[in-house]
PDB file of C-alpha atoms in Angstrom:
ATOM      1  CA  UNK A   1     -59.172 -37.561  12.127  1.00 43.00           C
ATOM      2  CA  UNK A   2     -56.506 -35.159  10.937  1.00 54.00           C
ATOM      3  CA  UNK A   3     -57.189 -31.849   9.257  1.00 71.00           C
ATOM      4  CA  UNK A   4     -54.921 -29.671   7.180  1.00 80.00           C
ATOM      5  CA  UNK A   5     -54.444 -25.918   6.790  1.00 75.00           C
ATOM      6  CA  UNK A   6     -51.991 -23.888   4.687  1.00 74.00           C
ATOM      7  CA  UNK A   7     -51.295 -26.788   2.349  1.00 91.00           C
ATOM      8  CA  UNK A   8     -49.020 -25.349  -0.354  1.00 94.00           C
ATOM      9  CA  UNK A   9     -48.585 -26.216  -4.043  1.00 96.00           C
ATOM     10  CA  UNK A  10     -45.699 -28.602  -3.317  1.00 95.00           C
ATOM     11  CA  UNK A  11     -48.005 -30.699  -1.191  1.00 94.00           C
ATOM     12  CA  UNK A  12     -50.747 -30.515  -3.847  1.00 96.00           C
ATOM     13  CA  UNK A  13     -48.193 -31.829  -6.368  1.00 96.00           C
ATOM     14  CA  UNK A  14     -47.286 -34.661  -3.997  1.00 93.00           C
ATOM     15  CA  UNK A  15     -50.939 -35.783  -4.019  1.00 94.00           C
ATOM     16  CA  UNK A  16     -52.033 -35.069  -7.605  1.00 95.00           C
ATOM     17  CA  UNK A  17     -50.171 -36.174 -10.752  1.00 94.00           C
ATOM     18  CA  UNK A  18     -51.148 -32.980 -12.624  1.00 95.00           C
ATOM     19  CA  UNK A  19     -48.410 -30.596 -13.715  1.00 96.00           C
ATOM     20  CA  UNK A  20     -48.235 -27.364 -15.686  1.00 92.00           C
ATOM     21  CA  UNK A  21     -50.303 -26.426 -17.599  1.00 93.00           C
ATOM     22  CA  UNK A  22     -52.992 -28.680 -16.095  1.00 96.00           C
ATOM     23  CA  UNK A  23     -52.307 -28.264 -12.375  1.00 97.00           C
ATOM     24  CA  UNK A  24     -55.137 -25.891 -11.444  1.00 98.00           C
ATOM     25  CA  UNK A  25     -55.019 -25.879  -7.626  1.00 98.00           C
ATOM     26  CA  UNK A  26     -52.480 -23.462  -6.129  1.00 97.00           C
ATOM     27  CA  UNK A  27     -53.114 -23.910  -2.419  1.00 96.00           C
ATOM     28  CA  UNK A  28     -55.411 -25.629   0.048  1.00 97.00           C
ATOM     29  CA  UNK A  29     -56.739 -23.278   2.718  1.00 95.00           C
ATOM     30  CA  UNK A  30     -58.537 -25.929   4.713  1.00 95.00           C
ATOM     31  CA  UNK A  31     -59.113 -29.653   4.420  1.00 96.00           C
ATOM     32  CA  UNK A  32     -61.343 -31.544   6.805  1.00 95.00           C
ATOM     33  CA  UNK A  33     -60.763 -35.251   6.210  1.00 95.00           C
ATOM     34  CA  UNK A  34     -63.892 -37.167   5.173  1.00 96.00           C
ATOM     35  CA  UNK A  35     -65.858 -33.911   4.801  1.00 97.00           C
ATOM     36  CA  UNK A  36     -64.681 -30.922   2.755  1.00 97.00           C
ATOM     37  CA  UNK A  37     -61.899 -28.870   1.211  1.00 97.00           C
ATOM     38  CA  UNK A  38     -61.391 -25.192   0.485  1.00 97.00           C
ATOM     39  CA  UNK A  39     -58.675 -24.549  -2.104  1.00 97.00           C
ATOM     40  CA  UNK A  40     -57.429 -21.545  -4.090  1.00 98.00           C
ATOM     41  CA  UNK A  41     -56.725 -20.933  -7.773  1.00 98.00           C
ATOM     42  CA  UNK A  42     -55.066 -17.609  -8.615  1.00 98.00           C
ATOM     43  CA  UNK A  43     -56.177 -16.778 -12.152  1.00 98.00           C
ATOM     44  CA  UNK A  44     -53.542 -14.813 -14.084  1.00 97.00           C
ATOM     45  CA  UNK A  45     -53.391 -13.335 -17.573  1.00 96.00           C
ATOM     46  CA  UNK A  46     -50.432 -15.675 -18.233  1.00 94.00           C
ATOM     47  CA  UNK A  47     -52.784 -18.675 -18.531  1.00 95.00           C
ATOM     48  CA  UNK A  48     -52.400 -19.959 -22.106  1.00 93.00           C
ATOM     49  CA  UNK A  49     -56.121 -20.308 -22.805  1.00 95.00           C
ATOM     50  CA  UNK A  50     -56.663 -16.555 -22.418  1.00 95.00           C
ATOM     51  CA  UNK A  51     -54.917 -15.989 -25.759  1.00 93.00           C
ATOM     52  CA  UNK A  52     -57.908 -17.421 -27.579  1.00 95.00           C
ATOM     53  CA  UNK A  53     -60.738 -17.326 -25.012  1.00 96.00           C
ATOM     54  CA  UNK A  54     -61.476 -14.527 -25.853  1.00 94.00           C
ATOM     55  CA  UNK A  55     -59.170 -11.962 -27.485  1.00 92.00           C
ATOM     56  CA  UNK A  56     -60.049  -8.583 -26.003  1.00 94.00           C
ATOM     57  CA  UNK A  57     -62.282 -10.169 -23.305  1.00 96.00           C
ATOM     58  CA  UNK A  58     -60.374 -12.944 -21.510  1.00 97.00           C
ATOM     59  CA  UNK A  59     -62.688 -15.346 -19.697  1.00 98.00           C
ATOM     60  CA  UNK A  60     -61.689 -18.680 -18.142  1.00 98.00           C
ATOM     61  CA  UNK A  61     -63.438 -21.604 -19.877  1.00 98.00           C
ATOM     62  CA  UNK A  62     -66.128 -23.191 -17.722  1.00 98.00           C
ATOM     63  CA  UNK A  63     -64.745 -26.679 -18.265  1.00 97.00           C
ATOM     64  CA  UNK A  64     -61.492 -25.599 -16.607  1.00 98.00           C
ATOM     65  CA  UNK A  65     -63.386 -24.258 -13.596  1.00 98.00           C
ATOM     66  CA  UNK A  66     -65.076 -27.648 -13.248  1.00 98.00           C
ATOM     67  CA  UNK A  67     -61.627 -29.294 -13.612  1.00 98.00           C
ATOM     68  CA  UNK A  68     -60.358 -27.099 -10.755  1.00 98.00           C
ATOM     69  CA  UNK A  69     -63.210 -28.316  -8.574  1.00 98.00           C
ATOM     70  CA  UNK A  70     -62.430 -31.913  -9.571  1.00 98.00           C
ATOM     71  CA  UNK A  71     -58.743 -31.479  -8.698  1.00 98.00           C
ATOM     72  CA  UNK A  72     -59.665 -30.058  -5.288  1.00 98.00           C
ATOM     73  CA  UNK A  73     -61.952 -33.084  -4.826  1.00 98.00           C
ATOM     74  CA  UNK A  74     -59.033 -35.323  -5.796  1.00 97.00           C
ATOM     75  CA  UNK A  75     -56.901 -33.854  -3.014  1.00 97.00           C
ATOM     76  CA  UNK A  76     -59.783 -34.325  -0.558  1.00 97.00           C
ATOM     77  CA  UNK A  77     -60.314 -37.947  -1.603  1.00 97.00           C
ATOM     78  CA  UNK A  78     -56.630 -38.880  -1.537  1.00 96.00           C
ATOM     79  CA  UNK A  79     -56.128 -37.386   1.923  1.00 96.00           C
ATOM     80  CA  UNK A  80     -59.389 -38.815   3.273  1.00 96.00           C
ATOM     81  CA  UNK A  81     -58.494 -42.345   2.170  1.00 96.00           C
ATOM     82  CA  UNK A  82     -54.851 -42.002   3.274  1.00 95.00           C
ATOM     83  CA  UNK A  83     -53.627 -42.497  -0.314  1.00 95.00           C
ATOM     84  CA  UNK A  84     -51.379 -39.449  -0.703  1.00 92.00           C
ATOM     85  CA  UNK A  85     -48.125 -40.603  -2.285  1.00 89.00           C
ATOM     86  CA  UNK A  86     -49.540 -44.050  -3.134  1.00 93.00           C
ATOM     87  CA  UNK A  87     -49.530 -43.576  -6.900  1.00 92.00           C
ATOM     88  CA  UNK A  88     -53.304 -44.056  -7.079  1.00 94.00           C
ATOM     89  CA  UNK A  89     -55.204 -41.730  -9.407  1.00 95.00           C
ATOM     90  CA  UNK A  90     -58.583 -40.048  -9.101  1.00 95.00           C
ATOM     91  CA  UNK A  91     -60.504 -40.334 -12.375  1.00 96.00           C
ATOM     92  CA  UNK A  92     -63.298 -37.889 -13.162  1.00 94.00           C
ATOM     93  CA  UNK A  93     -66.413 -39.933 -14.076  1.00 96.00           C
ATOM     94  CA  UNK A  94     -69.440 -37.647 -14.331  1.00 97.00           C
ATOM     95  CA  UNK A  95     -70.598 -34.047 -14.081  1.00 98.00           C
ATOM     96  CA  UNK A  96     -74.159 -33.086 -13.165  1.00 98.00           C
ATOM     97  CA  UNK A  97     -75.973 -29.803 -12.717  1.00 98.00           C
ATOM     98  CA  UNK A  98     -73.042 -27.620 -13.790  1.00 98.00           C
ATOM     99  CA  UNK A  99     -73.974 -23.946 -13.734  1.00 98.00           C
ATOM    100  CA  UNK A 100     -71.841 -20.952 -14.631  1.00 98.00           C
ATOM    101  CA  UNK A 101     -73.007 -17.798 -12.887  1.00 98.00           C
ATOM    102  CA  UNK A 102     -70.241 -15.201 -13.313  1.00 98.00           C
ATOM    103  CA  UNK A 103     -67.267 -14.793 -15.653  1.00 98.00           C
ATOM    104  CA  UNK A 104     -63.845 -15.656 -14.251  1.00 98.00           C
ATOM    105  CA  UNK A 105     -61.298 -13.150 -15.516  1.00 97.00           C
ATOM    106  CA  UNK A 106     -57.565 -12.599 -15.039  1.00 98.00           C
ATOM    107  CA  UNK A 107     -56.849 -11.273 -11.567  1.00 97.00           C
ATOM    108  CA  UNK A 108     -59.580 -13.335  -9.896  1.00 97.00           C
ATOM    109  CA  UNK A 109     -58.773 -15.364  -6.832  1.00 98.00           C
ATOM    110  CA  UNK A 110     -61.088 -18.363  -7.023  1.00 98.00           C
ATOM    111  CA  UNK A 111     -62.025 -20.198  -3.866  1.00 98.00           C
ATOM    112  CA  UNK A 112     -62.874 -23.823  -4.610  1.00 98.00           C
ATOM    113  CA  UNK A 113     -65.195 -25.312  -2.000  1.00 98.00           C
ATOM    114  CA  UNK A 114     -65.919 -29.028  -2.398  1.00 98.00           C
ATOM    115  CA  UNK A 115     -67.608 -31.502  -0.104  1.00 98.00           C
ATOM    116  CA  UNK A 116     -68.338 -35.196  -0.190  1.00 98.00           C
ATOM    117  CA  UNK A 117     -71.977 -36.053  -0.859  1.00 98.00           C
ATOM    118  CA  UNK A 118     -71.246 -39.791  -0.963  1.00 98.00           C
ATOM    119  CA  UNK A 119     -68.011 -41.501   0.056  1.00 97.00           C
ATOM    120  CA  UNK A 120     -67.229 -45.088  -0.840  1.00 95.00           C
ATOM    121  CA  UNK A 121     -63.813 -46.754  -1.095  1.00 89.00           C
ATOM    122  CA  UNK A 122     -63.621 -46.617  -4.915  1.00 92.00           C
ATOM    123  CA  UNK A 123     -66.276 -44.150  -6.101  1.00 97.00           C
ATOM    124  CA  UNK A 124     -67.176 -40.829  -4.496  1.00 98.00           C
ATOM    125  CA  UNK A 125     -69.658 -38.082  -5.245  1.00 98.00           C
ATOM    126  CA  UNK A 126     -68.995 -34.412  -4.584  1.00 98.00           C
ATOM    127  CA  UNK A 127     -70.670 -31.011  -4.710  1.00 98.00           C
ATOM    128  CA  UNK A 128     -68.538 -27.978  -5.425  1.00 98.00           C
ATOM    129  CA  UNK A 129     -68.654 -24.235  -5.835  1.00 98.00           C
ATOM    130  CA  UNK A 130     -66.084 -21.857  -7.277  1.00 98.00           C
ATOM    131  CA  UNK A 131     -66.378 -18.420  -5.712  1.00 98.00           C
ATOM    132  CA  UNK A 132     -64.987 -14.973  -6.456  1.00 98.00           C
ATOM    133  CA  UNK A 133     -65.193 -13.380  -3.045  1.00 97.00           C
ATOM    134  CA  UNK A 134     -68.740 -14.185  -1.916  1.00 97.00           C
ATOM    135  CA  UNK A 135     -70.134 -14.528  -5.450  1.00 98.00           C
ATOM    136  CA  UNK A 136     -70.674 -17.998  -6.920  1.00 98.00           C
ATOM    137  CA  UNK A 137     -68.924 -18.167 -10.296  1.00 98.00           C
ATOM    138  CA  UNK A 138     -69.684 -21.841 -10.964  1.00 98.00           C
ATOM    139  CA  UNK A 139     -71.115 -24.893  -9.264  1.00 98.00           C
ATOM    140  CA  UNK A 140     -71.435 -28.570 -10.098  1.00 98.00           C
ATOM    141  CA  UNK A 141     -71.978 -32.036  -8.744  1.00 98.00           C
ATOM    142  CA  UNK A 142     -69.565 -34.696  -9.921  1.00 97.00           C
ATOM    143  CA  UNK A 143     -68.351 -38.211  -9.403  1.00 98.00           C
ATOM    144  CA  UNK A 144     -64.837 -39.677  -9.373  1.00 97.00           C
ATOM    145  CA  UNK A 145     -63.221 -43.102  -9.097  1.00 97.00           C
ATOM    146  CA  UNK A 146     -59.988 -43.953  -7.282  1.00 96.00           C
ATOM    147  CA  UNK A 147     -57.911 -46.521  -9.178  1.00 95.00           C
ATOM    148  CA  UNK A 148     -54.426 -47.657 -10.083  1.00 94.00           C
ATOM    149  CA  UNK A 149     -52.755 -45.830 -12.974  1.00 90.00           C
ATOM    150  CA  UNK A 150     -52.835 -47.569 -16.364  1.00 90.00           C
ATOM    151  CA  UNK A 151     -50.106 -50.174 -16.848  1.00 84.00           C
TER     152      UNK A 151
END
């Protein structure tokens, strides 16, 4: 089993196909293969969605926080199955029990903690939390499928 620390955005981009403005994982702090990941998203006022969500009170949309958790899970799955650089994609399939507990504002450093709850070769289930410091900002359970990209 190999584990990873200080995994920078270049390595994230080598594993995930997402690019600006949809790449929402800036760094991986810790990745324990077959178990869990802790990643970081630095939330800045330069994010395009803050222009309209909401003028005078910028708050990150909850669906993007869940997408951040899903992207962190994608990195975990790709590394756990040894598929980094293979061209395979991780497709988001389901979200359950999503809860939003605190607003995420510009200047927040979100820690994205995700763990496997079920790991199979093609479909995996995860549980994740997005934290601001020690405070849970959002949490969800979700499922993803690993597959070839569309032809």
